[in-house]
Coordinates of C-alpha atoms in Angstrom, one line a residue:
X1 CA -42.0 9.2 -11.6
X2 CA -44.7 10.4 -14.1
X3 CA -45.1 7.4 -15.4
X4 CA -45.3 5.3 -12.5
X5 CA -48.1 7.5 -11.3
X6 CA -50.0 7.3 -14.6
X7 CA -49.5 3.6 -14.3
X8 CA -51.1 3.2 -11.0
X9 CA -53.8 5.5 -12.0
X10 CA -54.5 3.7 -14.7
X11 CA -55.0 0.4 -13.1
X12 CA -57.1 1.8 -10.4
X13 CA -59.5 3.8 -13.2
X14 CA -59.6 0.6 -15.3
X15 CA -60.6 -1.8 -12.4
X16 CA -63.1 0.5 -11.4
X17 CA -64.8 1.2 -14.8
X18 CA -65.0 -2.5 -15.7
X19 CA -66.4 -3.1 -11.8
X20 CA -68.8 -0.1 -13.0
X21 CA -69.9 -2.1 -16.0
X22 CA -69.9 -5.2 -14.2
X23 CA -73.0 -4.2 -11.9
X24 CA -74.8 -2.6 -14.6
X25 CA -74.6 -5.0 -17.2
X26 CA -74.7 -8.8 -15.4
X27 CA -78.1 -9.4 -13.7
X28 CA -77.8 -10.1 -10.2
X29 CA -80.0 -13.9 -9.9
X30 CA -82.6 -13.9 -7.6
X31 CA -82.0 -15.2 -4.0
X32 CA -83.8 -18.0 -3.0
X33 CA -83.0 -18.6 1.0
X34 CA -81.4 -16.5 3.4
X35 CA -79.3 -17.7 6.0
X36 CA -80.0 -16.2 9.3
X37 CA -78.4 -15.9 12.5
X38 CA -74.7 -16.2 10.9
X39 CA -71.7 -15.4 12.5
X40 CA -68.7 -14.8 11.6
X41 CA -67.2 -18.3 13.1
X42 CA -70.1 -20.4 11.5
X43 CA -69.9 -18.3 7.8
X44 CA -66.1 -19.4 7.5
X45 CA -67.4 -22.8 8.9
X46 CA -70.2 -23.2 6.5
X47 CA -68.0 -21.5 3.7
X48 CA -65.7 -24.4 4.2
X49 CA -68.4 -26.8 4.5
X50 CA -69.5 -26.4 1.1
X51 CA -66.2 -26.0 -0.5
X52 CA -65.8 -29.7 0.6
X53 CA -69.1 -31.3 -0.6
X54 CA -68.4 -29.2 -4.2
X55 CA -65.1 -30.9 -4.5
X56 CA -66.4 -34.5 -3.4
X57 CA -69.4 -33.7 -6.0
X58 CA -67.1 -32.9 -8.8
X59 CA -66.5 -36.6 -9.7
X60 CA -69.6 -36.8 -10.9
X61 CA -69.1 -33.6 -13.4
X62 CA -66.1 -35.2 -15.5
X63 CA -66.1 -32.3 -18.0
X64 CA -65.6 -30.1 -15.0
X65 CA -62.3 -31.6 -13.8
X66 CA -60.6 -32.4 -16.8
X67 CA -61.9 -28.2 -17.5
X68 CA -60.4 -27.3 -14.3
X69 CA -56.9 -29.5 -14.8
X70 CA -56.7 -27.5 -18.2
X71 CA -57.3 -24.1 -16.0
X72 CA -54.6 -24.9 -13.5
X73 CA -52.2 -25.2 -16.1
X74 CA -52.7 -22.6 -18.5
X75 CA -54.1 -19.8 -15.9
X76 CA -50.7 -20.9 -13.3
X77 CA -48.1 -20.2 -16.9
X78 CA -50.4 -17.3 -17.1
X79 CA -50.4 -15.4 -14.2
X80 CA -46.8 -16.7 -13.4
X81 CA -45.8 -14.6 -16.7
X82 CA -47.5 -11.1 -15.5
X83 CA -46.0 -11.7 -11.9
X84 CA -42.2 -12.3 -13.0
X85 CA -42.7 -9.8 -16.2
X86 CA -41.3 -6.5 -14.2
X87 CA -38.3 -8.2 -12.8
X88 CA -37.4 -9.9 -16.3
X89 CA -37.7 -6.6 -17.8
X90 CA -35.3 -4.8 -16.0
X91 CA -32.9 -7.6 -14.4
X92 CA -32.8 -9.3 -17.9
X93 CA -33.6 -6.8 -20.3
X94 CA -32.6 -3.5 -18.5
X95 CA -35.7 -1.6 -19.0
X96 CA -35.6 1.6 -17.8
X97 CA -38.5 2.0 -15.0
X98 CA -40.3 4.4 -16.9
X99 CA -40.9 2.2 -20.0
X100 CA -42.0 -0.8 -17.3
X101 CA -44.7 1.6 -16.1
X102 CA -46.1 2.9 -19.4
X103 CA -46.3 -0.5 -20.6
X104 CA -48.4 -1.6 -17.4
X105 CA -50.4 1.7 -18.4
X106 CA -50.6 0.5 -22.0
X107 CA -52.2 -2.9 -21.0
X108 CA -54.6 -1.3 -18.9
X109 CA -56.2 0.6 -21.9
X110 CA -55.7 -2.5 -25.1
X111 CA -57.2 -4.9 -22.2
X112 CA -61.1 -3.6 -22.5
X113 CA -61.1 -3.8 -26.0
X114 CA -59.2 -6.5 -26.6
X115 CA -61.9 -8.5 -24.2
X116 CA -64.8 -7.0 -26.5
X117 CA -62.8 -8.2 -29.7
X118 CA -62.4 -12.5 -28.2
X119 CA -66.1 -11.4 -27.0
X120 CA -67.4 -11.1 -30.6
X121 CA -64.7 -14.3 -31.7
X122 CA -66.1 -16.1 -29.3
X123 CA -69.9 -15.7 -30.6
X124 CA -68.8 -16.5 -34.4
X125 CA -66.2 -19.6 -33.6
X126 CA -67.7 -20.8 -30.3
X127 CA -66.3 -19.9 -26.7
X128 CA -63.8 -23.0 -26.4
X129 CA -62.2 -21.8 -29.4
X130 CA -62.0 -18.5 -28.9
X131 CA -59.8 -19.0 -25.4
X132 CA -57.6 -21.3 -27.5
X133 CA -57.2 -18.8 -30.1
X134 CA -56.5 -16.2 -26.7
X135 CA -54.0 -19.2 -25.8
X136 CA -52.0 -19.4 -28.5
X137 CA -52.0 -15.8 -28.2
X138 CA -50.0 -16.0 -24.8
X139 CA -47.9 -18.6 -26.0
X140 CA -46.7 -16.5 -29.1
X141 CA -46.2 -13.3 -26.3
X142 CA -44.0 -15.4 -24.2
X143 CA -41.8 -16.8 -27.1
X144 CA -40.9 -13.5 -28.5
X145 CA -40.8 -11.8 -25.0
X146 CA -38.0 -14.8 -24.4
X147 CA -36.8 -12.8 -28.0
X148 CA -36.3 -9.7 -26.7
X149 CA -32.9 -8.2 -26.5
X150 CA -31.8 -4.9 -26.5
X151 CA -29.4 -3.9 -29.5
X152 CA -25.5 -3.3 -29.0
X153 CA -25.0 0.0 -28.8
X154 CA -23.2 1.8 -31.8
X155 CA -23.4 5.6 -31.8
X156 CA -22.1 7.4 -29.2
X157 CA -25.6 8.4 -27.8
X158 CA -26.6 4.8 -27.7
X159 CA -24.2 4.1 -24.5
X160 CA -25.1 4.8 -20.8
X161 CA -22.3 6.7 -20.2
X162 CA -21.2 9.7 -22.8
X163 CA -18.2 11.5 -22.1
X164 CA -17.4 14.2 -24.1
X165 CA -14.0 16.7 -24.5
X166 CA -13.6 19.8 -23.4
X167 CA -11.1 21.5 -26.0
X168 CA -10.7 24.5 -23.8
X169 CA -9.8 22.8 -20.5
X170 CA -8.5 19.3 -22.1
X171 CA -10.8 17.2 -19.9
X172 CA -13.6 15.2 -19.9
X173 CA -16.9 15.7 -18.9
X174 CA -19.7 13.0 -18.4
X175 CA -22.6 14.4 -20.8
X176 CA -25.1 11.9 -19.6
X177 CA -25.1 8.4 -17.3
X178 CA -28.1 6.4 -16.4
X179 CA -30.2 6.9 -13.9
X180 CA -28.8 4.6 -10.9
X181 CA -30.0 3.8 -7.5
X182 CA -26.6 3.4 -6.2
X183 CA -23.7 5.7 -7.4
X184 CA -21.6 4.1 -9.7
X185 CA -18.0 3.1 -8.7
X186 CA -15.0 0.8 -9.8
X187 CA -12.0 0.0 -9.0
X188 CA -9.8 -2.2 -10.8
X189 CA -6.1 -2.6 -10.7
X190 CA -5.7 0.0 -7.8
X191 CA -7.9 2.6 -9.6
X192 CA -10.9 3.8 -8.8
X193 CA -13.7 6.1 -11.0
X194 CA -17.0 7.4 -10.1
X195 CA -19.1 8.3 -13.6
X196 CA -21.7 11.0 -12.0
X197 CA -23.5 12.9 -14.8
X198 CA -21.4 16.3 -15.1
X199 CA -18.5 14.8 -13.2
X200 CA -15.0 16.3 -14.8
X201 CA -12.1 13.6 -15.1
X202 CA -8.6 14.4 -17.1
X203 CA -7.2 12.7 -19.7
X204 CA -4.8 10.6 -18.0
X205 CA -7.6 9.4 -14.8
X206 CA -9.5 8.0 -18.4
X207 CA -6.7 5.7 -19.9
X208 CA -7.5 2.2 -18.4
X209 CA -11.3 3.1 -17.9
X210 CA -12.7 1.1 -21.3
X211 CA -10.4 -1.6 -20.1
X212 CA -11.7 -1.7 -16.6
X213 CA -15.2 -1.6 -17.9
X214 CA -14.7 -4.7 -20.3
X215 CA -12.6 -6.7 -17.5
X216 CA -15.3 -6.1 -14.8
X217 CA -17.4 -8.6 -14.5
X218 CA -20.3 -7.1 -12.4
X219 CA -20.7 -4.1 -14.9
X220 CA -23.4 -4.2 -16.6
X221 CA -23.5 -0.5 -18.4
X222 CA -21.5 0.9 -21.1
X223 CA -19.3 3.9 -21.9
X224 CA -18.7 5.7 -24.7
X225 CA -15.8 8.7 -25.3
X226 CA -16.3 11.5 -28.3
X227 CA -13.1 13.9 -28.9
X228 CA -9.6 14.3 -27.6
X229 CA -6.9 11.5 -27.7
X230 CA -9.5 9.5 -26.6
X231 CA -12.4 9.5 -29.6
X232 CA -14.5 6.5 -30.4
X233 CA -13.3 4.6 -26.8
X234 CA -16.3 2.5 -26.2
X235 CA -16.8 -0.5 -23.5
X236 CA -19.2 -2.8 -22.7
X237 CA -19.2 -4.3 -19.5
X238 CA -19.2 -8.0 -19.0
X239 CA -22.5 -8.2 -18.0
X240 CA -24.5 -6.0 -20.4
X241 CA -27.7 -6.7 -21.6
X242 CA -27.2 -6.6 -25.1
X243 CA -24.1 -9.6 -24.9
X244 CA -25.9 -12.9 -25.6
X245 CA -24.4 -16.2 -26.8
X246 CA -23.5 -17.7 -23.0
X247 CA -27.0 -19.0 -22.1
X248 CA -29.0 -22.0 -23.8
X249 CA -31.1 -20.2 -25.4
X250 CA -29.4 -16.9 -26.5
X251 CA -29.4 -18.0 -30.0
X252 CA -33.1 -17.5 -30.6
X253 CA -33.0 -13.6 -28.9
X254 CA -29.9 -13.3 -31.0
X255 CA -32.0 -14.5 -34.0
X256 CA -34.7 -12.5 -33.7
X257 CA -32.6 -9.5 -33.0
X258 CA -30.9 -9.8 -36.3
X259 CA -34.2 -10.7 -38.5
X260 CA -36.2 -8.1 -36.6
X261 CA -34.9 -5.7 -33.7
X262 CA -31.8 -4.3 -35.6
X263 CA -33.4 -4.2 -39.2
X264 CA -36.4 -2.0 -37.7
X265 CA -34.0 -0.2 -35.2
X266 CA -36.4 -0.6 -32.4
X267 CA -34.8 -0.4 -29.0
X268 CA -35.6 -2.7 -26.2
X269 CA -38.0 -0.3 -24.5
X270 CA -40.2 -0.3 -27.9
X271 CA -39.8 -4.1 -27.8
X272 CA -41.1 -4.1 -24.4
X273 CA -44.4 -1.9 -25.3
X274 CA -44.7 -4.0 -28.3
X275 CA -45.4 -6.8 -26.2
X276 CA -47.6 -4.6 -23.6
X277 CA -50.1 -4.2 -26.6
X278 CA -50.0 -8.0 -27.2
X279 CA -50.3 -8.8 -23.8
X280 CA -53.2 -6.5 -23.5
X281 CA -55.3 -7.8 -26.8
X282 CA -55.7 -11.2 -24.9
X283 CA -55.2 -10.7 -21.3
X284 CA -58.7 -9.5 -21.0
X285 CA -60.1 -12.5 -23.5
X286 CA -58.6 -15.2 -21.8
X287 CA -59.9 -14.2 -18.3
X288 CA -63.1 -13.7 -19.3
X289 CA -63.6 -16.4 -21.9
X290 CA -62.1 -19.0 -19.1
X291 CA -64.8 -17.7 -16.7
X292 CA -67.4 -17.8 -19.5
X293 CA -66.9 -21.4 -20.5
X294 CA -66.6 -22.7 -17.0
X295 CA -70.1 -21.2 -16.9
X296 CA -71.2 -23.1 -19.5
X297 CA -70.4 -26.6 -18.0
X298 CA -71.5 -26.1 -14.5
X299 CA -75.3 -25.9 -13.1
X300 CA -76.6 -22.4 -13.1
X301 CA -78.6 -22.8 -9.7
X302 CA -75.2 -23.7 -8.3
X303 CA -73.3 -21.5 -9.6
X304 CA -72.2 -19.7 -6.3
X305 CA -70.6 -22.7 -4.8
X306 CA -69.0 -23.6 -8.2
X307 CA -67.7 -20.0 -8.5
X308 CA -66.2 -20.3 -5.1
X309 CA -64.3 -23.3 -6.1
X310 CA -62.9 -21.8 -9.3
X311 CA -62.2 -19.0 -7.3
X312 CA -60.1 -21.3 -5.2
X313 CA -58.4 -22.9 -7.8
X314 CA -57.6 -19.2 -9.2
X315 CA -55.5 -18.7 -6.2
X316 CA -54.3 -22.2 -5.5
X317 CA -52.7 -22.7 -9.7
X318 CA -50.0 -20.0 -8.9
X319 CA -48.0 -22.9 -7.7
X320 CA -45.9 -24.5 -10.1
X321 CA -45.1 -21.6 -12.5
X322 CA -43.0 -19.7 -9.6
X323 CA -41.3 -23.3 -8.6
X324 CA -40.7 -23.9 -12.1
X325 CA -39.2 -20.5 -12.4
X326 CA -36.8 -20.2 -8.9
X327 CA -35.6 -23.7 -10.1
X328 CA -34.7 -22.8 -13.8
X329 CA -33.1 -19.8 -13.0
X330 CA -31.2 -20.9 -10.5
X331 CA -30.0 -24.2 -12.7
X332 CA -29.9 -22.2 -15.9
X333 CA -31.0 -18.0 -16.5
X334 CA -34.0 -16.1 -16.7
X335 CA -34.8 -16.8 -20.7
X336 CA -34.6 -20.2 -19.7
X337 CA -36.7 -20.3 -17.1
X338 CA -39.6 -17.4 -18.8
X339 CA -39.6 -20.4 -21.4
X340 CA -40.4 -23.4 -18.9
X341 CA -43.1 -21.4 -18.0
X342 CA -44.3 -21.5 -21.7
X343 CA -44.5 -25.8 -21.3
X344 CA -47.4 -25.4 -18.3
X345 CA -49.1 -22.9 -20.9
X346 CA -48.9 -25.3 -23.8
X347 CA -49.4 -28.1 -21.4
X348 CA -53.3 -26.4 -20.4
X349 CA -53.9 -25.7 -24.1
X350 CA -53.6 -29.4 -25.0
X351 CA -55.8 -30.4 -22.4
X352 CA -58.4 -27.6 -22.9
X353 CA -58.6 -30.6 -26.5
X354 CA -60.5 -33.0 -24.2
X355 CA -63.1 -30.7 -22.9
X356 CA -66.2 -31.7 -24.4
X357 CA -68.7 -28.4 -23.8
X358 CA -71.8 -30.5 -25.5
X359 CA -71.5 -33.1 -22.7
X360 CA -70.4 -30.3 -19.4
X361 CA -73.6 -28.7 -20.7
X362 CA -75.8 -31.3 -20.8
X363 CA -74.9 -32.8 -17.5
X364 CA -74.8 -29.2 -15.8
X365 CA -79.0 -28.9 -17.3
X366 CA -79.5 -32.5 -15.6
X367 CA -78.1 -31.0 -12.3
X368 CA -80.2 -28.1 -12.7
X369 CA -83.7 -30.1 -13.1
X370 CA -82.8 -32.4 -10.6
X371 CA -82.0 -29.5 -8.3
X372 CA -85.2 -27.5 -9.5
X373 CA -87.1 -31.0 -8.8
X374 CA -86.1 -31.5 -4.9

């Protein structure tokens, strides 16, 4: 609950301090007509107006479109990635909430200097670059965030569920169980259990309980016994995070977890805020060095209407990334389907190749002197 509540704070305080910085930094252009006696009706109408004669006028700004093609792409694998993350991480992974949270925290705070980093890359190497550099960035995040995996559990604190003999009462008592939304039940076989932390089961109501657990094919937690008749019992439900090897691509988490997760011993959570401090390096470049080369291609005295049209586009390219993703999931898993997403990222990457900056540039200053000129 801490967490959460440091997470929301965090986005709210971060938001507003780069909004601060914002007005106080970027000069506001000077206005040069004022449309009076709008309504409401006629500002949507006129809004809507204008959208239309920008987009018939972009055929004459070629750089422009094959710019924007390039942002669709890349900006739809992007924000598709942040939207689905949470769900990966705990459907998938099984990330405890409160990691998920300080890892939204965590971006917050690497974002703002991150930006400030691709800022000063972008003024050595040239702006184009600089988001391709931020690019490849994202598509390095999303191929080992398809490499996470959480490590089998070994030691008898590693499990979710710890039971531990009593020696004075010969029973068992659960020492510790996850934190569940539901209450955790099973029946198999005509028994039933319910693993509530402190709960007190005997010897005999444990017998078939490892075997239920590994015959189950719902469970997705496992269980581990210390002492008694019983010591060293563990389980691993069917459908535990840490099994891989069913899915197509299983073999490259299960690669990665043997070259890099298990040799450093990191857990899944660390995993996760390993990639919250990637994500937040270049989340912050990429935004702002897309918005800063689309700047340099289109005519300053336009810039509001062309800003209104990226705008658009911003909400109109969270189209195919979510399609892609229902579908691939639904055909194949979650891994497979966080890696399609990669392709539409790759996909805008290749096309950023044809953007030629020189020529938006030059036919953006022609634009503006004609425009100066009427």
């Amino acid at each position: 609950d801490l967490a959460a509540r440091i997470a929301i704070a965090a986005v709210g305080v971060g938001g507003f301090g780069r909004a601060i910085w914002t007005l106080r930094v970027v000069p506001e252009p000077p206005e040069r007509r004022i449309a009076g006696g709008l309504t409401a009706t006629s500002a949507v109408s006129t809004a809507f107006r204008e959208l239309r004669q920008t987009f018939r006028e972009l055929r004459r700004f070629r750089v422009v479109l094959i710019y924007l093609a390039a942002f669709l792409l890349f900006n739809d694998g992007v924000q598709t990635v942040l939207a689905i993350a949470g769900a990966y991480a705990a459907d998938t992974l099984g990330i405890a909430l409160a990691f998920n949270m300080a890892t939204i925290a965590i971006i917050q705070f690497v974002a703002v200097p991150g930006a400030l980093a691709f800022g000063r890359l972008a003024d050595r190497i040239a702006t184009k670059r600089a988001l391709v550099v931020a690019l490849l960035g994202w598509i390095v995040i999303v191929l080992f965030g398809v490499a996470l995996a959480p490590l089998t559990p070994t030691a008898h604190e590693d499990h979710d569920f710890q039971l531990g003999y009593r020696q004075a009462s010969g029973d068992y008592v659960v020492e510790a169980a996850p934190d569940l939304d539901d209450r955790f039940e099973l029946r198999w076989q005509g028994e039933y259990w319910t693993l509530d932390e402190g709960a007190v089961l005997g010897a005999g109501a444990l017998a078939n309980l490892p075997e239920a657990i590994r015959d189950s094919e719902d469970v997705e937690h496992s269980l581990s016994i210390r002492g008694g008749g019983m010591d060293g019992q563990a389980a691993l439900g069917p459908a535990h995070p840490s099994l891989l090897g069913d899915g197509p691509l299983d073999w490259w988490p299960s690669f990665v977890r043997g070259l890099v997760w298990e040799p450093l011993g990191l857990a899944v959570g660390y995993q996760w805020l390993l990639i919250g401090v990637s994500v937040g390096l270049v989340i912050g470049g990429s935004q702002a060095l897309a918005r800063s080369l689309y700047a340099q291609i289109t005519p300053e005295r336009r810039s509001g209407e062309f800003f209104a049209f990226f705008g658009f586009m911003s909400r109109a390219s969270s189209v195919f990334g979510p399609t892609i993703y229902i579908v691939a999931t639904a055909v194949f898993d979650t891994r497979v389907a966080v890696a399609a997403i990669l392709l539409i990222i790759v996909a805008g990457t290749i096309v950023l190749r044809w953007v030629d900056v020189a020529e938006g540039a030059r036919v953006a200053a022609e634009e503006d002197a004609r425009t100066l000129d009427a």
